[in-house]
Amino acid sequence: MPEKTLAALQREVDGYISQFKEGYFSPLALVARMAEEVGELAREVNHTYGEKPKKPGEPDNSIELELGDILFITICFANSLGLDLTAAHDKIMHKFNTRDADRWTRVNTESE
């Protein structure tokens, strides 16, 4: 499967949402949905890496699917506000590469 760009993902989600008269949810509803999905991700991480096992009969979800839900909601949110996620990513990476340039210990790339 070929890699998709953020722009392609935004177009794909927009094509899906555009099929429905209701369109995108309001920003407030999208934030609530995002919070709900982050909670579901936390639950899966806790089941996988924490001390809380799943209850008998509890459905099998995965961290991958929960991250996918968060990505979908994030794209919906950006699309509903007319935001370009590629531009947002570029701005954030610039921030991390400048503000946090010396914050973390870099992996030694010199040969010993």
Tab-separated table of C-alpha atoms in Angstrom:
chain	number	residue	atom	x	y	z
A	1	MET	CA	0.000	0.000	0.000
A	2	PRO	CA	1.509	3.366	-0.965
A	3	GLU	CA	2.135	5.939	1.747
A	4	LYS	CA	-0.423	8.715	2.077
A	5	THR	CA	0.381	12.321	2.782
A	6	LEU	CA	-1.475	14.308	5.424
A	7	ALA	CA	-3.087	16.273	2.582
A	8	ALA	CA	-4.298	13.015	1.017
A	9	LEU	CA	-5.689	11.872	4.370
A	10	GLN	CA	-7.504	15.182	4.786
A	11	ARG	CA	-9.028	14.848	1.303
A	12	GLU	CA	-10.039	11.225	1.952
A	13	VAL	CA	-11.791	12.097	5.214
A	14	ASP	CA	-13.451	15.125	3.596
A	15	GLY	CA	-14.735	12.901	0.789
A	16	TYR	CA	-16.198	10.533	3.348
A	17	ILE	CA	-17.832	13.252	5.486
A	18	SER	CA	-19.134	15.089	2.406
A	19	GLN	CA	-21.469	12.156	1.671
A	20	PHE	CA	-23.650	13.116	4.614
A	21	LYS	CA	-25.990	16.084	4.977
A	22	GLU	CA	-24.902	16.553	8.589
A	23	GLY	CA	-21.285	17.227	7.594
A	24	TYR	CA	-18.698	17.839	10.281
A	25	PHE	CA	-19.654	18.092	13.931
A	26	SER	CA	-19.174	21.432	15.673
A	27	PRO	CA	-15.742	22.186	17.151
A	28	LEU	CA	-17.077	21.644	20.665
A	29	ALA	CA	-18.523	18.247	19.742
A	30	LEU	CA	-15.254	17.297	18.030
A	31	VAL	CA	-13.249	18.167	21.150
A	32	ALA	CA	-15.615	16.009	23.207
A	33	ARG	CA	-15.215	13.148	20.721
A	34	MET	CA	-11.444	13.560	20.821
A	35	ALA	CA	-11.439	13.424	24.618
A	36	GLU	CA	-13.561	10.282	24.477
A	37	GLU	CA	-11.162	8.631	22.028
A	38	VAL	CA	-8.110	9.602	24.107
A	39	GLY	CA	-9.824	7.950	27.076
A	40	GLU	CA	-10.323	4.782	25.035
A	41	LEU	CA	-6.638	4.860	24.072
A	42	ALA	CA	-5.677	5.243	27.738
A	43	ARG	CA	-7.828	2.237	28.593
A	44	GLU	CA	-6.125	0.100	25.926
A	45	VAL	CA	-2.657	1.205	27.053
A	46	ASN	CA	-3.594	0.370	30.635
A	47	HIS	CA	-4.785	-3.086	29.564
A	48	THR	CA	-1.664	-3.714	27.494
A	49	TYR	CA	1.048	-2.174	29.679
A	50	GLY	CA	-0.619	-1.500	33.007
A	51	GLU	CA	-1.954	-3.563	35.821
A	52	LYS	CA	-5.594	-3.591	34.737
A	53	PRO	CA	-6.558	-6.724	32.786
A	54	LYS	CA	-9.612	-6.711	30.562
A	55	LYS	CA	-12.850	-8.032	31.988
A	56	PRO	CA	-14.157	-11.322	30.608
A	57	GLY	CA	-16.156	-10.635	27.467
A	58	GLU	CA	-14.729	-7.134	27.013
A	59	PRO	CA	-14.255	-6.459	23.294
A	60	ASP	CA	-10.826	-6.669	21.723
A	61	ASN	CA	-9.620	-3.241	20.687
A	62	SER	CA	-6.084	-2.249	19.985
A	63	ILE	CA	-3.820	0.704	20.530
A	64	GLU	CA	-3.501	0.928	16.747
A	65	LEU	CA	-7.270	1.250	16.252
A	66	GLU	CA	-7.607	3.791	19.051
A	67	LEU	CA	-4.804	5.889	17.546
A	68	GLY	CA	-6.602	5.591	14.210
A	69	ASP	CA	-9.786	6.939	15.807
A	70	ILE	CA	-7.832	9.876	17.242
A	71	LEU	CA	-6.249	10.555	13.851
A	72	PHE	CA	-9.671	10.499	12.171
A	73	ILE	CA	-11.147	12.927	14.709
A	74	THR	CA	-8.068	15.171	14.423
A	75	ILE	CA	-8.466	15.274	10.649
A	76	CYS	CA	-12.191	15.994	10.985
A	77	PHE	CA	-11.401	18.826	13.382
A	78	ALA	CA	-8.795	20.332	11.052
A	79	ASN	CA	-11.050	19.988	8.019
A	80	SER	CA	-14.014	21.551	9.802
A	81	LEU	CA	-11.890	24.615	10.564
A	82	GLY	CA	-10.159	24.722	7.169
A	83	LEU	CA	-6.750	23.961	8.675
A	84	ASP	CA	-3.872	22.352	6.758
A	85	LEU	CA	-2.366	19.629	8.946
A	86	THR	CA	0.838	19.547	6.891
A	87	ALA	CA	1.385	23.246	7.621
A	88	ALA	CA	0.539	22.644	11.287
A	89	HIS	CA	3.062	19.789	11.414
A	90	ASP	CA	5.756	21.927	9.789
A	91	LYS	CA	5.180	24.724	12.316
A	92	ILE	CA	5.321	22.309	15.246
A	93	MET	CA	8.500	20.636	13.980
A	94	HIS	CA	10.116	24.054	13.581
A	95	LYS	CA	9.148	24.839	17.174
A	96	PHE	CA	10.629	21.588	18.476
A	97	ASN	CA	13.771	21.934	16.370
A	98	THR	CA	14.428	25.454	17.655
A	99	ARG	CA	12.966	25.697	21.159
A	100	ASP	CA	13.953	22.166	22.162
A	101	ALA	CA	17.145	21.883	20.096
A	102	ASP	CA	19.319	21.314	23.175
A	103	ARG	CA	16.702	19.991	25.578
A	104	TRP	CA	17.313	16.258	25.122
A	105	THR	CA	20.429	14.115	25.001
A	106	ARG	CA	21.178	13.292	21.391
A	107	VAL	CA	22.134	9.815	20.266
A	108	ASN	CA	25.868	9.682	19.691
A	109	THR	CA	26.361	9.437	15.931
A	110	GLU	CA	30.165	9.444	16.030
A	111	SER	CA	31.856	6.105	15.501
A	112	GLU	CA	33.892	4.971	18.460
